[in-house]
mmCIF file of C-alpha atoms in Angstrom:
data_model
loop_
_atom_site.group_PDB
_atom_site.id
_atom_site.type_symbol
_atom_site.label_atom_id
_atom_site.label_comp_id
_atom_site.label_asym_id
_atom_site.label_seq_id
_atom_site.Cartn_x
_atom_site.Cartn_y
_atom_site.Cartn_z
ATOM 1 C CA MET Z 7 24.466 3.493 1.775
ATOM 2 C CA THR Z 8 23.285 7.030 1.400
ATOM 3 C CA ALA Z 9 25.007 9.295 4.023
ATOM 4 C CA CYS Z 10 22.722 11.702 5.880
ATOM 5 C CA GLY Z 11 24.465 13.802 8.362
ATOM 6 C CA GLY Z 12 26.739 16.717 7.270
ATOM 7 C CA SER Z 13 29.435 18.424 9.166
ATOM 8 C CA GLY Z 14 30.546 22.086 8.967
ATOM 9 C CA GLY Z 15 27.341 23.765 10.076
ATOM 10 C CA GLY Z 16 24.846 22.100 7.999
ATOM 11 C CA SER Z 17 25.980 23.711 4.696
ATOM 12 C CA HIS Z 18 26.091 20.393 2.799
ATOM 13 C CA PRO Z 19 22.989 18.541 1.649
ATOM 14 C CA ASP Z 20 21.961 15.565 3.666
ATOM 15 C CA ALA Z 21 21.943 13.136 0.881
ATOM 16 C CA THR Z 22 22.081 12.792 -2.863
ATOM 17 C CA PRO Z 23 18.514 12.406 -4.069
ATOM 18 C CA PRO Z 24 17.784 9.319 -6.354
ATOM 19 C CA PRO Z 25 16.055 9.889 -9.676
ATOM 20 C CA PRO Z 26 12.290 10.418 -9.043
ATOM 21 C CA SER Z 27 11.391 7.055 -10.815
ATOM 22 C CA ALA Z 28 13.638 5.129 -8.514
ATOM 23 C CA ASP Z 29 12.349 6.664 -5.288
ATOM 24 C CA PRO Z 30 10.382 3.988 -3.397
ATOM 25 C CA VAL Z 31 9.353 6.259 -0.476
ATOM 26 C CA THR Z 32 6.114 8.143 0.063
ATOM 27 C CA ARG Z 33 7.310 11.200 1.918
ATOM 28 C CA SER Z 34 5.550 13.279 4.493
ATOM 29 C CA PRO Z 35 4.438 16.961 3.707
ATOM 30 C CA SER Z 36 7.004 18.218 6.181
ATOM 31 C CA GLU Z 37 9.945 16.733 4.176
ATOM 32 C CA GLY Z 38 12.581 19.378 3.545
ATOM 33 C CA SER Z 39 11.209 21.621 6.184
ATOM 34 C CA SER Z 40 14.682 22.965 6.993
ATOM 35 C CA GLY Z 41 14.657 24.771 3.691
ATOM 36 C CA THR Z 42 18.039 23.412 2.742
ATOM 37 C CA PRO Z 43 18.202 22.658 -1.079
ATOM 38 C CA GLY Z 44 18.698 19.037 -1.671
ATOM 39 C CA THR Z 45 17.554 17.794 1.724
ATOM 40 C CA ARG Z 46 16.513 14.302 1.330
ATOM 41 C CA CYS Z 47 16.072 13.069 4.887
ATOM 42 C CA VAL Z 48 12.404 12.352 5.564
ATOM 43 C CA THR Z 49 10.840 14.197 8.699
ATOM 44 C CA GLY Z 50 7.748 13.149 10.686
ATOM 45 C CA ALA Z 51 6.495 10.025 8.663
ATOM 46 C CA ALA Z 52 7.471 7.941 5.726
ATOM 47 C CA THR Z 53 5.990 4.784 3.998
ATOM 48 C CA VAL Z 54 8.078 2.045 2.366
ATOM 49 C CA SER Z 55 6.309 -0.579 0.349
ATOM 50 C CA HIS Z 56 7.945 -3.942 -0.416
ATOM 51 C CA SER Z 57 6.636 -6.609 -2.881
ATOM 52 C CA SER Z 58 8.317 -9.965 -3.841
ATOM 53 C CA GLY Z 59 9.749 -8.546 -7.083
ATOM 54 C CA ASP Z 60 11.408 -5.616 -5.391
ATOM 55 C CA ALA Z 61 14.923 -5.249 -4.264
ATOM 56 C CA SER Z 62 15.692 -7.006 -1.113
ATOM 57 C CA VAL Z 63 17.446 -3.988 0.454
ATOM 58 C CA ARG Z 64 16.302 -0.479 0.803
ATOM 59 C CA ASP Z 65 18.169 2.573 2.074
ATOM 60 C CA LEU Z 66 16.199 5.471 3.729
ATOM 61 C CA CYS Z 67 17.504 8.532 5.394
ATOM 62 C CA VAL Z 68 15.170 9.971 8.183
ATOM 63 C CA ARG Z 69 15.458 12.540 10.886
ATOM 64 C CA SER Z 70 15.271 11.389 14.587
ATOM 65 C CA GLY Z 71 11.645 11.007 15.731
ATOM 66 C CA THR Z 72 10.296 9.955 12.254
ATOM 67 C CA THR Z 73 7.984 7.121 12.165
ATOM 68 C CA VAL Z 74 8.534 4.671 9.238
ATOM 69 C CA THR Z 75 5.492 2.393 8.040
ATOM 70 C CA VAL Z 76 6.682 -0.635 6.134
ATOM 71 C CA ILE Z 77 4.102 -2.262 4.060
ATOM 72 C CA LEU Z 78 5.002 -5.787 3.089
ATOM 73 C CA ALA Z 79 3.021 -7.428 0.363
ATOM 74 C CA ARG Z 80 1.566 -10.955 0.906
ATOM 75 C CA ARG Z 81 4.323 -13.520 0.439
ATOM 76 C CA PRO Z 82 3.480 -16.437 -2.006
ATOM 77 C CA ARG Z 83 5.192 -18.865 0.528
ATOM 78 C CA GLY Z 84 4.174 -18.275 4.086
ATOM 79 C CA THR Z 85 4.057 -15.249 6.395
ATOM 80 C CA TRP Z 86 6.786 -12.626 6.995
ATOM 81 C CA PRO Z 87 9.199 -13.394 9.681
ATOM 82 C CA GLN Z 88 9.159 -11.073 12.731
ATOM 83 C CA PRO Z 89 11.379 -7.929 12.076
ATOM 84 C CA ARG Z 90 14.627 -7.449 14.034
ATOM 85 C CA THR Z 91 16.517 -4.230 14.559
ATOM 86 C CA SER Z 92 20.201 -4.067 14.810
ATOM 87 C CA ASN Z 93 20.100 -1.456 17.488
ATOM 88 C CA PRO Z 94 16.914 -0.805 19.266
ATOM 89 C CA MET Z 95 18.422 2.423 20.741
ATOM 90 C CA LEU Z 96 18.590 3.944 17.226
ATOM 91 C CA ALA Z 97 15.381 2.518 15.776
ATOM 92 C CA LEU Z 98 12.703 0.482 17.517
ATOM 93 C CA VAL Z 99 9.961 -1.726 16.020
ATOM 94 C CA THR Z 100 6.854 -0.398 17.815
ATOM 95 C CA SER Z 101 4.208 -2.542 16.045
ATOM 96 C CA THR Z 102 3.651 -5.317 13.517
ATOM 97 C CA ALA Z 103 0.335 -6.610 12.201
ATOM 98 C CA THR Z 104 -0.859 -8.814 9.311
ATOM 99 C CA ASP Z 105 -4.319 -8.264 7.863
ATOM 100 C CA GLY Z 106 -6.670 -10.939 6.393
ATOM 101 C CA THR Z 107 -5.062 -10.736 2.957
ATOM 102 C CA GLY Z 108 -1.643 -11.344 4.214
ATOM 103 C CA VAL Z 109 -0.408 -7.799 3.993
ATOM 104 C CA THR Z 110 1.982 -7.012 6.908
ATOM 105 C CA ARG Z 111 2.399 -3.458 8.217
ATOM 106 C CA VAL Z 112 5.299 -2.643 10.576
ATOM 107 C CA THR Z 113 5.865 0.656 12.254
ATOM 108 C CA VAL Z 114 9.543 1.625 13.147
ATOM 109 C CA ARG Z 115 10.392 4.732 15.187
ATOM 110 C CA ALA Z 116 13.816 6.332 14.560
ATOM 111 C CA ALA Z 117 15.052 7.406 17.910
ATOM 112 C CA ARG Z 118 18.577 8.573 17.806
ATOM 113 C CA THR Z 119 21.204 9.432 15.158
ATOM 114 C CA GLY Z 120 23.250 6.642 13.448
ATOM 115 C CA SER Z 121 23.016 3.790 11.184
ATOM 116 C CA VAL Z 122 20.614 0.865 11.789
ATOM 117 C CA THR Z 123 19.039 -2.020 9.948
ATOM 118 C CA VAL Z 124 15.710 -3.635 10.356
ATOM 119 C CA THR Z 125 15.733 -7.171 9.042
ATOM 120 C CA TRP Z 126 13.018 -9.751 8.212
ATOM 121 C CA GLY Z 127 14.369 -13.331 8.165
ATOM 122 C CA PRO Z 128 17.680 -14.940 9.165
ATOM 123 C CA ASP Z 129 20.948 -12.983 9.191
ATOM 124 C CA SER Z 130 22.514 -15.357 6.718
ATOM 125 C CA ALA Z 131 19.593 -14.970 4.144
ATOM 126 C CA PRO Z 132 17.384 -12.088 5.000
ATOM 127 C CA VAL Z 133 14.053 -11.737 3.020
ATOM 128 C CA PHE Z 134 14.194 -8.044 3.168
ATOM 129 C CA THR Z 135 16.288 -5.416 4.971
ATOM 130 C CA LEU Z 136 15.563 -1.644 5.577
ATOM 131 C CA ARG Z 137 18.750 0.309 6.177
ATOM 132 C CA LEU Z 138 18.030 3.422 8.059
ATOM 133 C CA SER Z 139 20.376 6.415 8.406
ATOM 134 C CA VAL Z 140 19.041 8.568 11.203
ATOM 135 C CA ALA Z 141 20.291 12.087 11.002
ATOM 136 C CA ALA Z 142 19.990 14.904 13.495
ATOM 137 C CA TYR Z 143 18.004 18.104 12.820
ATOM 138 C CA PRO Z 144 20.461 20.736 11.432
ATOM 139 C CA VAL Z 145 21.339 23.286 14.069
ATOM 140 C CA GLN Z 146 20.104 26.739 13.130
#
């Protein structure tokens, strides 16, 4: 999992950025607004898309207060299971809706710093897992 928080006065980058071609996240315009080179924690809003051929686990670093929209492509066999968060105090699923084409949109709000997972499906065999690292804003 990608680390987010740094210690020592915020002089360390928040995370090692993935190569641009491997980055599955649409970032908000305010990303990196702290001005720290290498900052990769999303601020404000982010969108993560998942299709049947994609990896079953995604890692994402966000700042507290960020809203993450997860777009889940139509499943060939049935509907998406309801999402579960491992700790609603850190990240809360605020809405979930499936449109007429079978695409499901889930909104997750990162509330407090820490690591949390949002999982679709049973613990023993999840269909998709979003691992969030929720970082605090750097102290200036």
